[in-house]
Amino acid sequence: MMGLTTGPTNADRAEWARTAQEAFDAQVYLGNADDVEDLETRIGDLICNLLHLARRDAGVTDLDQLLQRAKGNHDDEKEGDREE
């Protein structure tokens, strides 16, 4: 769990993502997510919808750049957290 001075760990970040995924699954798959698609497919569906949100509501025009920045953040956080 996140400490006050240490900041979030990758385990914390994964749990935040799990919370988002569970909320998405509840809306899209009506509580039957595991019966419909595997987790990897559902994560891809959520990422796809986040890209729609980025384009429509945040005005992002370069989705590739957004994805590269997110991947760079992930790589930096992975290197900075030896908990992996």
C-alpha angles and dihedrals in degrees: 000000000000115000123215095243103026100058126219122327125216087256087059091048092049090051091051089051090047089055090052091046092050091051090048092047091050091055100039103033098029093231095310098094097128090052093050109038139001119254095256091056092047091050089053090050091052092048089050091053091047087056089053088051092048092050098042104035105023097037094235108169100175107059092171090059090049091051092047091051091049091048090049090052090050092050092048092049092046091053092046096051116061090186088094 
